[in-house]
mmCIF file of C-alpha atoms in Angstrom:
data_model
loop_
_atom_site.group_PDB
_atom_site.id
_atom_site.type_symbol
_atom_site.label_atom_id
_atom_site.label_comp_id
_atom_site.label_asym_id
_atom_site.label_seq_id
_atom_site.Cartn_x
_atom_site.Cartn_y
_atom_site.Cartn_z
ATOM 1 C CA MET A 1 -12.058 -42.733 0.408
ATOM 2 C CA GLY A 2 -14.022 -39.827 2.177
ATOM 3 C CA ASP A 3 -14.167 -37.114 0.071
ATOM 4 C CA PRO A 4 -11.202 -36.547 -2.602
ATOM 5 C CA ILE A 5 -7.614 -34.500 -2.453
ATOM 6 C CA TYR A 6 -8.144 -31.129 -3.126
ATOM 7 C CA LEU A 7 -5.476 -30.005 -5.280
ATOM 8 C CA ASP A 8 -7.363 -27.014 -7.572
ATOM 9 C CA TYR A 9 -6.781 -24.077 -5.038
ATOM 10 C CA ASN A 10 -5.988 -21.541 -8.208
ATOM 11 C CA ALA A 11 -9.722 -22.241 -9.751
ATOM 12 C CA THR A 12 -11.747 -21.613 -6.110
ATOM 13 C CA THR A 13 -10.596 -21.550 -1.436
ATOM 14 C CA PRO A 14 -12.535 -23.152 1.340
ATOM 15 C CA MET A 15 -13.307 -19.776 4.116
ATOM 16 C CA ALA A 16 -10.814 -20.371 6.949
ATOM 17 C CA PRO A 17 -12.057 -20.439 9.788
ATOM 18 C CA GLU A 18 -11.849 -16.921 11.693
ATOM 19 C CA VAL A 19 -13.555 -15.430 7.903
ATOM 20 C CA LEU A 20 -16.194 -17.752 8.328
ATOM 21 C CA GLU A 21 -16.176 -17.245 12.126
ATOM 22 C CA ALA A 22 -16.388 -12.486 11.233
ATOM 23 C CA MET A 23 -19.031 -13.328 8.729
ATOM 24 C CA ALA A 24 -21.756 -15.225 11.262
ATOM 25 C CA GLY A 25 -21.014 -12.425 13.683
ATOM 26 C CA SER A 26 -21.941 -9.769 10.862
ATOM 27 C CA LEU A 27 -24.933 -11.551 9.308
ATOM 28 C CA ARG A 28 -26.391 -11.122 13.107
ATOM 29 C CA ASP A 29 -25.107 -7.785 13.836
ATOM 30 C CA ASP A 30 -24.811 -5.775 10.666
ATOM 31 C CA TRP A 31 -28.009 -6.020 9.565
ATOM 32 C CA GLY A 32 -28.712 -2.155 9.134
ATOM 33 C CA ASN A 33 -28.132 0.283 6.079
ATOM 34 C CA PRO A 34 -24.138 1.123 6.521
ATOM 35 C CA SER A 35 -25.246 5.011 4.003
ATOM 36 C CA SER A 36 -27.830 5.361 7.583
ATOM 37 C CA ASP A 37 -26.929 7.262 9.384
ATOM 38 C CA HIS A 38 -28.862 5.604 12.871
ATOM 39 C CA VAL A 39 -27.162 3.563 15.299
ATOM 40 C CA TYR A 40 -26.988 0.320 13.232
ATOM 41 C CA GLY A 41 -26.203 2.369 9.705
ATOM 42 C CA ARG A 42 -23.181 3.940 11.685
ATOM 43 C CA ARG A 43 -22.624 0.242 13.201
ATOM 44 C CA ALA A 44 -22.299 -1.009 9.771
ATOM 45 C CA ARG A 45 -20.402 1.240 8.452
ATOM 46 C CA GLU A 46 -18.082 1.276 10.876
ATOM 47 C CA SER A 47 -17.561 -2.443 9.852
ATOM 48 C CA VAL A 48 -16.948 -1.738 6.425
ATOM 49 C CA GLU A 49 -14.291 0.612 7.123
ATOM 50 C CA ARG A 50 -12.531 -1.450 9.232
ATOM 51 C CA ALA A 51 -12.490 -4.104 6.946
ATOM 52 C CA ARG A 52 -11.525 -1.413 3.949
ATOM 53 C CA GLY A 53 -8.530 -0.945 6.245
ATOM 54 C CA GLN A 54 -7.182 -4.963 6.665
ATOM 55 C CA VAL A 55 -7.652 -5.212 2.774
ATOM 56 C CA ALA A 56 -5.633 -1.218 2.331
ATOM 57 C CA SER A 57 -3.387 -2.852 4.645
ATOM 58 C CA LEU A 58 -2.498 -5.341 2.544
ATOM 59 C CA LEU A 59 -1.628 -4.062 -0.830
ATOM 60 C CA GLY A 60 -0.070 -0.810 1.412
ATOM 61 C CA CYS A 61 -2.580 1.911 -0.173
ATOM 62 C CA ASP A 62 -4.933 4.026 1.752
ATOM 63 C CA GLY A 63 -8.738 3.154 2.659
ATOM 64 C CA ASP A 64 -9.980 4.961 0.324
ATOM 65 C CA GLU A 65 -8.127 3.629 -2.592
ATOM 66 C CA VAL A 66 -10.213 0.694 -1.985
ATOM 67 C CA VAL A 67 -13.446 0.241 -3.454
ATOM 68 C CA PHE A 68 -15.709 -2.904 -3.356
ATOM 69 C CA THR A 69 -16.873 -5.037 -5.583
ATOM 70 C CA SER A 70 -18.669 -8.190 -6.145
ATOM 71 C CA GLY A 71 -15.257 -10.102 -7.541
ATOM 72 C CA GLY A 72 -12.159 -10.188 -9.725
ATOM 73 C CA THR A 73 -14.263 -9.800 -12.981
ATOM 74 C CA GLU A 74 -16.214 -6.970 -11.926
ATOM 75 C CA SER A 75 -13.105 -4.992 -10.449
ATOM 76 C CA ASN A 76 -10.943 -6.084 -14.161
ATOM 77 C CA ASN A 77 -13.504 -5.022 -15.780
ATOM 78 C CA ALA A 78 -14.311 -1.682 -13.974
ATOM 79 C CA ALA A 79 -10.346 -0.989 -14.311
ATOM 80 C CA ILE A 80 -10.343 -1.512 -18.437
ATOM 81 C CA LEU A 81 -13.869 -0.097 -18.871
ATOM 82 C CA GLY A 82 -13.821 2.296 -16.647
ATOM 83 C CA LEU A 83 -10.072 4.309 -17.039
ATOM 84 C CA ALA A 84 -11.085 3.674 -20.930
ATOM 85 C CA GLU A 85 -14.017 5.608 -20.984
ATOM 86 C CA ALA A 86 -12.744 8.574 -18.986
ATOM 87 C CA LEU A 87 -9.321 8.660 -20.770
ATOM 88 C CA ALA A 88 -11.183 8.709 -24.072
ATOM 89 C CA ASP A 89 -10.722 11.933 -25.749
ATOM 90 C CA ARG A 90 -6.760 11.134 -24.590
ATOM 91 C CA GLY A 91 -6.442 7.676 -26.997
ATOM 92 C CA ARG A 92 -7.891 4.817 -27.577
ATOM 93 C CA HIS A 93 -5.196 2.313 -27.612
ATOM 94 C CA VAL A 94 -5.159 -0.284 -24.933
ATOM 95 C CA VAL A 95 -1.881 -2.787 -24.293
ATOM 96 C CA THR A 96 -2.463 -6.089 -22.597
ATOM 97 C CA SER A 97 -0.935 -9.256 -22.936
ATOM 98 C CA ALA A 98 -1.550 -12.819 -24.019
ATOM 99 C CA VAL A 99 -2.359 -14.698 -21.630
ATOM 100 C CA GLU A 100 -4.525 -13.118 -19.640
ATOM 101 C CA HIS A 101 -7.533 -14.122 -17.723
ATOM 102 C CA PRO A 102 -11.109 -13.237 -19.849
ATOM 103 C CA ALA A 103 -12.241 -10.841 -17.597
ATOM 104 C CA VAL A 104 -10.177 -8.851 -19.282
ATOM 105 C CA GLU A 105 -8.959 -10.838 -22.788
ATOM 106 C CA HIS A 106 -13.024 -10.192 -22.527
ATOM 107 C CA ALA A 107 -13.160 -6.427 -21.932
ATOM 108 C CA CYS A 108 -10.531 -5.561 -24.388
ATOM 109 C CA VAL A 109 -12.765 -7.225 -26.551
ATOM 110 C CA ALA A 110 -14.977 -4.872 -25.853
ATOM 111 C CA LEU A 111 -12.920 -2.166 -26.157
ATOM 112 C CA GLN A 112 -12.592 -3.075 -29.970
ATOM 113 C CA GLY A 113 -16.035 -3.368 -30.237
ATOM 114 C CA ARG A 114 -16.337 0.627 -29.743
ATOM 115 C CA GLY A 115 -13.113 1.131 -31.801
ATOM 116 C CA TYR A 116 -10.291 1.275 -29.726
ATOM 117 C CA GLU A 117 -7.253 -0.687 -30.493
ATOM 118 C CA VAL A 118 -5.674 -3.604 -27.860
ATOM 119 C CA THR A 119 -2.110 -4.569 -28.591
ATOM 120 C CA ARG A 120 -1.201 -8.004 -27.111
ATOM 121 C CA VAL A 121 1.964 -8.423 -26.815
ATOM 122 C CA PRO A 122 2.941 -11.920 -26.610
ATOM 123 C CA VAL A 123 4.633 -14.503 -24.356
ATOM 124 C CA ASP A 124 7.931 -16.631 -24.556
ATOM 125 C CA GLY A 125 7.699 -20.755 -24.089
ATOM 126 C CA GLN A 126 7.519 -20.436 -20.083
ATOM 127 C CA GLY A 127 5.303 -18.030 -20.244
ATOM 128 C CA ARG A 128 7.417 -14.800 -19.433
ATOM 129 C CA LEU A 129 7.148 -11.320 -20.848
ATOM 130 C CA ASP A 130 9.835 -9.328 -22.062
ATOM 131 C CA PRO A 131 9.157 -5.872 -20.422
ATOM 132 C CA ALA A 132 11.068 -4.294 -24.120
ATOM 133 C CA ALA A 133 8.022 -5.842 -25.762
ATOM 134 C CA VAL A 134 5.497 -3.538 -23.754
ATOM 135 C CA ASP A 135 7.669 -0.450 -23.900
ATOM 136 C CA SER A 136 8.088 -1.168 -28.140
ATOM 137 C CA ALA A 137 3.915 -1.567 -27.830
ATOM 138 C CA LEU A 138 3.329 1.646 -25.886
ATOM 139 C CA ARG A 139 2.186 4.540 -28.137
ATOM 140 C CA PRO A 140 1.105 8.720 -27.925
ATOM 141 C CA ASP A 141 -2.351 7.647 -27.693
ATOM 142 C CA THR A 142 -1.761 4.556 -25.325
ATOM 143 C CA VAL A 143 -4.463 4.900 -22.001
ATOM 144 C CA LEU A 144 -4.453 1.237 -20.168
ATOM 145 C CA VAL A 145 -1.559 -1.690 -19.813
ATOM 146 C CA SER A 146 -3.205 -3.994 -18.238
ATOM 147 C CA LEU A 147 -1.342 -6.801 -17.304
ATOM 148 C CA MET A 148 -1.933 -9.976 -15.077
ATOM 149 C CA HIS A 149 0.540 -9.568 -11.854
ATOM 150 C CA ALA A 150 -0.003 -14.341 -11.852
ATOM 151 C CA ASN A 151 -0.951 -16.037 -14.478
ATOM 152 C CA ASN A 152 -3.820 -18.331 -13.279
ATOM 153 C CA GLU A 153 -2.222 -21.083 -15.533
ATOM 154 C CA THR A 154 0.745 -21.587 -15.161
ATOM 155 C CA GLY A 155 1.686 -19.252 -12.136
ATOM 156 C CA VAL A 156 3.731 -17.600 -14.287
ATOM 157 C CA LEU A 157 4.591 -14.275 -12.607
ATOM 158 C CA LEU A 158 4.419 -11.379 -15.145
ATOM 159 C CA PRO A 159 6.912 -8.197 -14.913
ATOM 160 C CA ILE A 160 4.497 -6.049 -13.026
ATOM 161 C CA ALA A 161 7.404 -3.901 -11.465
ATOM 162 C CA GLU A 162 9.333 -3.744 -14.286
ATOM 163 C CA VAL A 163 6.686 -2.211 -16.563
ATOM 164 C CA GLY A 164 5.191 -0.043 -13.954
ATOM 165 C CA ALA A 165 8.095 1.855 -13.641
ATOM 166 C CA LEU A 166 7.235 1.845 -18.039
ATOM 167 C CA ALA A 167 3.655 2.712 -17.764
ATOM 168 C CA ARG A 168 4.994 5.747 -14.678
ATOM 169 C CA ALA A 169 7.657 7.139 -17.055
ATOM 170 C CA ARG A 170 5.235 7.602 -20.293
ATOM 171 C CA GLY A 171 2.331 8.683 -17.894
ATOM 172 C CA ILE A 172 0.128 5.847 -19.009
ATOM 173 C CA ALA A 173 -2.139 4.429 -16.433
ATOM 174 C CA PHE A 174 -1.585 0.448 -15.292
ATOM 175 C CA HIS A 175 -3.967 -2.038 -13.745
ATOM 176 C CA THR A 176 -2.730 -5.112 -13.204
ATOM 177 C CA ASP A 177 -4.956 -7.954 -12.165
ATOM 178 C CA ALA A 178 -3.795 -10.046 -8.708
ATOM 179 C CA ALA A 179 -6.279 -11.758 -7.863
ATOM 180 C CA GLN A 180 -3.848 -15.028 -7.762
ATOM 181 C CA SER A 181 -0.770 -13.219 -6.288
ATOM 182 C CA VAL A 182 -2.523 -11.332 -3.348
ATOM 183 C CA GLY A 183 -1.956 -14.352 0.149
ATOM 184 C CA LYS A 184 0.997 -16.147 -1.519
ATOM 185 C CA LEU A 185 3.560 -12.949 -2.252
ATOM 186 C CA PRO A 186 3.858 -10.175 -1.008
ATOM 187 C CA VAL A 187 1.874 -7.651 -3.475
ATOM 188 C CA ARG A 188 2.182 -3.423 -2.752
ATOM 189 C CA VAL A 189 0.809 -1.609 -4.661
ATOM 190 C CA ASN A 190 3.676 1.361 -4.308
ATOM 191 C CA GLU A 191 6.053 -1.413 -5.063
ATOM 192 C CA LEU A 192 4.952 -2.878 -8.001
ATOM 193 C CA GLY A 193 3.748 0.356 -9.116
ATOM 194 C CA VAL A 194 0.051 0.482 -10.137
ATOM 195 C CA ASP A 195 -2.632 2.453 -10.564
ATOM 196 C CA LEU A 196 -5.959 -0.454 -10.421
ATOM 197 C CA LEU A 197 -5.320 -3.679 -9.403
ATOM 198 C CA THR A 198 -7.940 -6.051 -8.487
ATOM 199 C CA LEU A 199 -7.781 -8.725 -5.623
ATOM 200 C CA ALA A 200 -10.628 -11.500 -5.632
ATOM 201 C CA GLY A 201 -12.165 -12.822 -1.978
ATOM 202 C CA HIS A 202 -12.728 -16.734 -2.395
ATOM 203 C CA LYS A 203 -9.032 -16.674 -4.168
ATOM 204 C CA LEU A 204 -7.805 -15.958 -0.466
ATOM 205 C CA TYR A 205 -9.337 -17.879 2.082
ATOM 206 C CA GLY A 206 -12.983 -15.983 1.248
ATOM 207 C CA PRO A 207 -16.539 -16.013 0.511
ATOM 208 C CA LYS A 208 -17.192 -15.891 -2.867
ATOM 209 C CA GLY A 209 -19.161 -12.980 -4.523
ATOM 210 C CA ILE A 210 -16.578 -10.239 -3.274
ATOM 211 C CA GLY A 211 -13.957 -8.379 -4.476
ATOM 212 C CA ALA A 212 -12.210 -5.247 -4.297
ATOM 213 C CA LEU A 213 -11.017 -2.718 -6.921
ATOM 214 C CA TYR A 214 -7.385 -0.232 -5.516
ATOM 215 C CA LEU A 215 -7.891 2.545 -7.336
ATOM 216 C CA ARG A 216 -4.696 5.015 -6.889
ATOM 217 C CA ARG A 217 -6.059 8.033 -5.364
ATOM 218 C CA GLY A 218 -6.414 10.503 -8.723
ATOM 219 C CA THR A 219 -6.776 8.426 -11.664
ATOM 220 C CA PRO A 220 -9.517 9.015 -13.981
ATOM 221 C CA PHE A 221 -11.870 7.119 -13.411
ATOM 222 C CA SER A 222 -15.523 6.988 -15.287
ATOM 223 C CA PRO A 223 -18.191 3.541 -13.278
ATOM 224 C CA TYR A 224 -20.324 1.796 -15.095
ATOM 225 C CA LEU A 225 -22.585 1.014 -12.296
ATOM 226 C CA LEU A 226 -24.608 4.125 -11.288
ATOM 227 C CA GLY A 227 -26.628 4.915 -8.086
ATOM 228 C CA ALA A 228 -26.834 6.201 -5.551
ATOM 229 C CA GLY A 229 -22.906 6.862 -5.676
ATOM 230 C CA HIS A 230 -21.767 4.284 -2.741
ATOM 231 C CA GLU A 231 -17.922 3.806 -3.084
ATOM 232 C CA GLY A 232 -17.103 6.976 -2.933
ATOM 233 C CA GLY A 233 -19.359 7.647 -6.005
ATOM 234 C CA ARG A 234 -16.668 4.610 -7.711
ATOM 235 C CA ARG A 235 -19.076 1.476 -7.616
ATOM 236 C CA SER A 236 -22.663 2.267 -6.917
ATOM 237 C CA GLY A 237 -25.186 -0.499 -4.831
ATOM 238 C CA THR A 238 -25.869 -1.176 -1.199
ATOM 239 C CA GLU A 239 -23.133 -2.559 0.761
ATOM 240 C CA PRO A 240 -22.913 -6.561 1.467
ATOM 241 C CA VAL A 241 -21.217 -6.052 5.208
ATOM 242 C CA PRO A 242 -20.931 -9.637 6.400
ATOM 243 C CA LEU A 243 -19.509 -9.944 2.419
ATOM 244 C CA ILE A 244 -17.065 -6.595 2.995
ATOM 245 C CA VAL A 245 -15.741 -7.483 6.706
ATOM 246 C CA GLY A 246 -15.262 -11.386 5.746
ATOM 247 C CA LEU A 247 -12.793 -10.233 2.650
ATOM 248 C CA GLY A 248 -11.111 -8.572 5.067
ATOM 249 C CA ALA A 249 -10.449 -11.209 7.417
ATOM 250 C CA ALA A 250 -9.527 -13.001 4.783
ATOM 251 C CA CYS A 251 -7.061 -10.072 4.260
ATOM 252 C CA ALA A 252 -6.252 -9.411 7.248
ATOM 253 C CA LEU A 253 -4.795 -13.240 7.780
ATOM 254 C CA ALA A 254 -3.202 -13.215 4.668
ATOM 255 C CA GLU A 255 -1.249 -10.414 5.643
ATOM 256 C CA ALA A 256 -0.338 -12.225 9.187
ATOM 257 C CA GLY A 257 0.936 -14.950 7.891
ATOM 258 C CA LEU A 258 2.386 -14.704 4.291
ATOM 259 C CA PRO A 259 6.188 -16.197 4.811
ATOM 260 C CA GLU A 260 5.405 -19.154 6.475
ATOM 261 C CA ARG A 261 2.608 -19.712 3.412
ATOM 262 C CA ARG A 262 4.576 -19.126 1.025
ATOM 263 C CA ARG A 263 7.367 -21.972 2.636
ATOM 264 C CA HIS A 264 5.076 -24.146 3.019
ATOM 265 C CA LEU A 265 3.018 -24.015 -0.839
ATOM 266 C CA THR A 266 6.898 -23.852 -2.121
ATOM 267 C CA GLU A 267 7.909 -27.041 0.046
ATOM 268 C CA LEU A 268 4.222 -29.148 -0.804
ATOM 269 C CA ARG A 269 4.441 -28.159 -4.921
ATOM 270 C CA ASP A 270 7.587 -29.097 -5.442
ATOM 271 C CA ARG A 271 7.093 -32.386 -3.646
ATOM 272 C CA LEU A 272 4.512 -33.368 -6.599
ATOM 273 C CA GLU A 273 5.939 -32.316 -8.859
ATOM 274 C CA ALA A 274 9.196 -35.374 -7.371
ATOM 275 C CA ARG A 275 7.694 -37.182 -7.040
ATOM 276 C CA LEU A 276 5.344 -37.789 -10.207
ATOM 277 C CA ARG A 277 8.402 -37.202 -12.156
ATOM 278 C CA GLU A 278 10.093 -40.283 -9.643
ATOM 279 C CA ASP A 279 7.212 -41.635 -12.258
ATOM 280 C CA PHE A 280 7.345 -39.612 -15.557
ATOM 281 C CA PRO A 281 10.425 -38.493 -15.982
ATOM 282 C CA ASP A 282 9.291 -36.900 -19.436
ATOM 283 C CA LEU A 283 7.148 -35.219 -17.250
ATOM 284 C CA VAL A 284 6.511 -31.562 -18.419
ATOM 285 C CA VAL A 285 6.104 -28.326 -16.806
ATOM 286 C CA HIS A 286 5.055 -25.919 -18.405
ATOM 287 C CA GLY A 287 6.627 -22.276 -16.931
ATOM 288 C CA GLY A 288 9.202 -24.487 -14.887
ATOM 289 C CA GLU A 289 11.576 -22.283 -15.955
ATOM 290 C CA ALA A 290 10.163 -18.966 -14.513
ATOM 291 C CA GLU A 291 9.363 -17.613 -11.331
ATOM 292 C CA ARG A 292 6.189 -18.862 -10.378
ATOM 293 C CA LEU A 293 3.381 -18.501 -6.913
ATOM 294 C CA PRO A 294 4.522 -20.956 -5.136
ATOM 295 C CA ASN A 295 1.593 -23.192 -5.076
ATOM 296 C CA THR A 296 1.358 -23.963 -8.848
ATOM 297 C CA LEU A 297 2.272 -26.970 -11.326
ATOM 298 C CA ASP A 298 1.114 -27.005 -14.329
ATOM 299 C CA ALA A 299 2.055 -30.112 -15.776
ATOM 300 C CA ALA A 300 2.020 -32.317 -18.751
ATOM 301 C CA ILE A 301 2.185 -36.465 -18.939
ATOM 302 C CA PRO A 302 2.567 -36.639 -22.250
ATOM 303 C CA GLY A 303 0.923 -40.318 -23.844
ATOM 304 C CA ALA A 304 -2.336 -39.407 -21.077
ATOM 305 C CA GLU A 305 -4.644 -36.574 -22.697
ATOM 306 C CA VAL A 306 -6.435 -35.024 -19.521
ATOM 307 C CA SER A 307 -10.126 -35.976 -20.227
ATOM 308 C CA VAL A 308 -9.670 -39.305 -19.963
ATOM 309 C CA LEU A 309 -7.194 -39.196 -17.243
ATOM 310 C CA MET A 310 -9.862 -36.713 -15.086
ATOM 311 C CA ALA A 311 -12.591 -39.892 -16.238
ATOM 312 C CA ALA A 312 -10.278 -42.223 -14.529
ATOM 313 C CA LEU A 313 -8.924 -40.382 -11.777
ATOM 314 C CA GLU A 314 -9.892 -40.538 -8.552
ATOM 315 C CA GLY A 315 -9.648 -39.223 -4.928
ATOM 316 C CA VAL A 316 -8.057 -36.227 -6.442
ATOM 317 C CA ALA A 317 -9.787 -32.580 -7.537
ATOM 318 C CA ALA A 318 -8.014 -31.073 -10.006
ATOM 319 C CA GLY A 319 -7.775 -28.571 -12.557
ATOM 320 C CA SER A 320 -7.382 -28.814 -16.548
ATOM 321 C CA GLY A 321 -4.954 -26.675 -18.318
ATOM 322 C CA ALA A 322 -7.872 -28.238 -21.508
ATOM 323 C CA ALA A 323 -11.372 -27.713 -21.955
ATOM 324 C CA CYS A 324 -13.163 -30.664 -22.657
ATOM 325 C CA HIS A 325 -16.908 -30.653 -23.919
ATOM 326 C CA SER A 326 -18.241 -32.715 -26.511
ATOM 327 C CA GLY A 327 -15.840 -35.371 -26.242
ATOM 328 C CA THR A 328 -13.367 -32.961 -28.145
ATOM 329 C CA THR A 329 -10.149 -31.788 -25.891
ATOM 330 C CA THR A 330 -8.722 -28.590 -26.285
ATOM 331 C CA PRO A 331 -5.777 -27.041 -25.395
ATOM 332 C CA SER A 332 -6.369 -23.676 -22.843
ATOM 333 C CA ARG A 333 -5.512 -20.417 -24.789
ATOM 334 C CA VAL A 334 -2.291 -19.592 -22.274
ATOM 335 C CA LEU A 335 -0.801 -22.911 -23.523
ATOM 336 C CA ARG A 336 -1.189 -22.184 -27.073
ATOM 337 C CA ALA A 337 0.232 -18.351 -26.488
ATOM 338 C CA MET A 338 3.987 -20.379 -24.885
ATOM 339 C CA GLY A 339 3.732 -22.795 -28.081
ATOM 340 C CA VAL A 340 3.116 -25.540 -26.539
ATOM 341 C CA PRO A 341 1.928 -27.651 -28.610
ATOM 342 C CA ASP A 342 -1.560 -29.232 -28.939
ATOM 343 C CA ALA A 343 -1.003 -32.604 -28.372
ATOM 344 C CA LEU A 344 1.200 -31.740 -24.722
ATOM 345 C CA GLY A 345 -1.428 -29.873 -23.794
ATOM 346 C CA ARG A 346 -4.532 -31.632 -23.945
ATOM 347 C CA CYS A 347 -2.293 -33.616 -22.147
ATOM 348 C CA THR A 348 -1.991 -31.472 -18.777
ATOM 349 C CA LEU A 349 -3.684 -31.290 -15.717
ATOM 350 C CA ARG A 350 -3.561 -27.773 -13.271
ATOM 351 C CA LEU A 351 -2.019 -29.234 -9.585
ATOM 352 C CA THR A 352 -2.431 -26.133 -6.648
ATOM 353 C CA VAL A 353 -2.057 -26.575 -3.432
ATOM 354 C CA GLY A 354 -3.234 -24.566 -0.255
ATOM 355 C CA SER A 355 -2.631 -23.658 3.210
ATOM 356 C CA PRO A 356 -4.831 -26.689 4.093
ATOM 357 C CA THR A 357 -2.975 -29.387 2.333
ATOM 358 C CA THR A 358 -0.442 -31.160 3.539
ATOM 359 C CA ALA A 359 2.365 -33.899 2.483
ATOM 360 C CA GLY A 360 0.995 -37.131 2.734
ATOM 361 C CA GLU A 361 -2.199 -36.001 0.925
ATOM 362 C CA VAL A 362 0.440 -34.307 -1.746
ATOM 363 C CA ASP A 363 1.763 -38.378 -1.388
ATOM 364 C CA ARG A 364 -1.151 -39.671 -1.930
ATOM 365 C CA ALA A 365 -2.496 -37.478 -4.970
ATOM 366 C CA ALA A 366 0.481 -38.406 -6.461
ATOM 367 C CA GLN A 367 0.573 -41.949 -6.759
ATOM 368 C CA ARG A 368 -3.271 -41.388 -7.614
ATOM 369 C CA ILE A 369 -2.332 -39.565 -10.310
ATOM 370 C CA ALA A 370 0.204 -41.743 -11.943
ATOM 371 C CA GLU A 371 -2.335 -44.732 -10.773
ATOM 372 C CA ALA A 372 -4.181 -43.381 -13.360
ATOM 373 C CA ALA A 373 -2.048 -41.775 -15.945
ATOM 374 C CA ARG A 374 -0.363 -45.965 -17.188
ATOM 375 C CA ARG A 375 -4.113 -46.694 -17.525
ATOM 376 C CA VAL A 376 -4.525 -43.755 -19.787
ATOM 377 C CA ARG A 377 -0.860 -44.622 -21.345
ATOM 378 C CA ALA A 378 -1.690 -48.241 -21.514
ATOM 379 C CA ALA A 379 -4.541 -47.858 -22.386
ATOM 380 C CA ALA A 380 -3.833 -45.435 -25.787
ATOM 381 C CA ARG A 381 -1.260 -47.950 -26.811
ATOM 382 C CA THR A 382 -3.521 -50.777 -27.098
#
């Protein structure tokens, strides 16, 4: 049968050939320390700054507003903890949503352990968030709003531009985790109205272990990695030049091919949903009525518990809308926040297509999922 058809692009992406090529050259040539003043250091530093410009171009910001990090988790932690600490004397209240990635949610929990209050704004049954609910949650002591641009499970988009305008009118800093949306949708910091933004390399065909934090010039920030003052004093540690070069190359690719990629992903996602619905008219698409990422289909086949389905499914690598461990299946926190019944949450597959996905792969994957689901349903009835 060969390698399984990969439908888990929201978890990670393979590196693009152009990224691999750029990194290979950097591994060979950019071995100097970018902080050194001799030719080897200058060569490495030039590669870092070239990549910084590529990231900035994709986001529509200036290069000195891009801080390289180890990935999305560090960027989210740095944004939330770094800004909260910098503004601790102004207030100790943070607003976020009930469906954030664990890297944001756990950072907020850490703040609560330090005496901060955190308001988690709910979403509706489609995963949508009402900007008015955010506005109502803002207080005189609110120092930060942190909302994801697109949910990693359902793909549902949050109203970042609308909330950005509300936050700016109140003089409140605004962070968005855009790890899932960068490379799939236009993500321009001024259009979104954000002060901080998270980007992760391995979500857009770049390498793992590298990300970036957009930090609007003048935004208060207290770095929590301390050392020799790299990245303009905002994130200490010798720069991993080949990884940074890879991130820059991935951002350049994302910017160049965005309209066509978006069309391709939308067509394949809709094709996958249509094929599955032919076999299962009772298919439930979480967030199906909301504006979503073009590549994401978070769908439940009632009666086919995902832990059993994944074990029966051959030839398809997919994600799950539930955590499967110790013989039990726990629906995701996101689905529960949307009010999805646990019985349906336990039957949810997260299917995400990517740039390399073909229509033929979608058709074959749908057939294999349908065959496995029918077997699971039949076994459950006996």
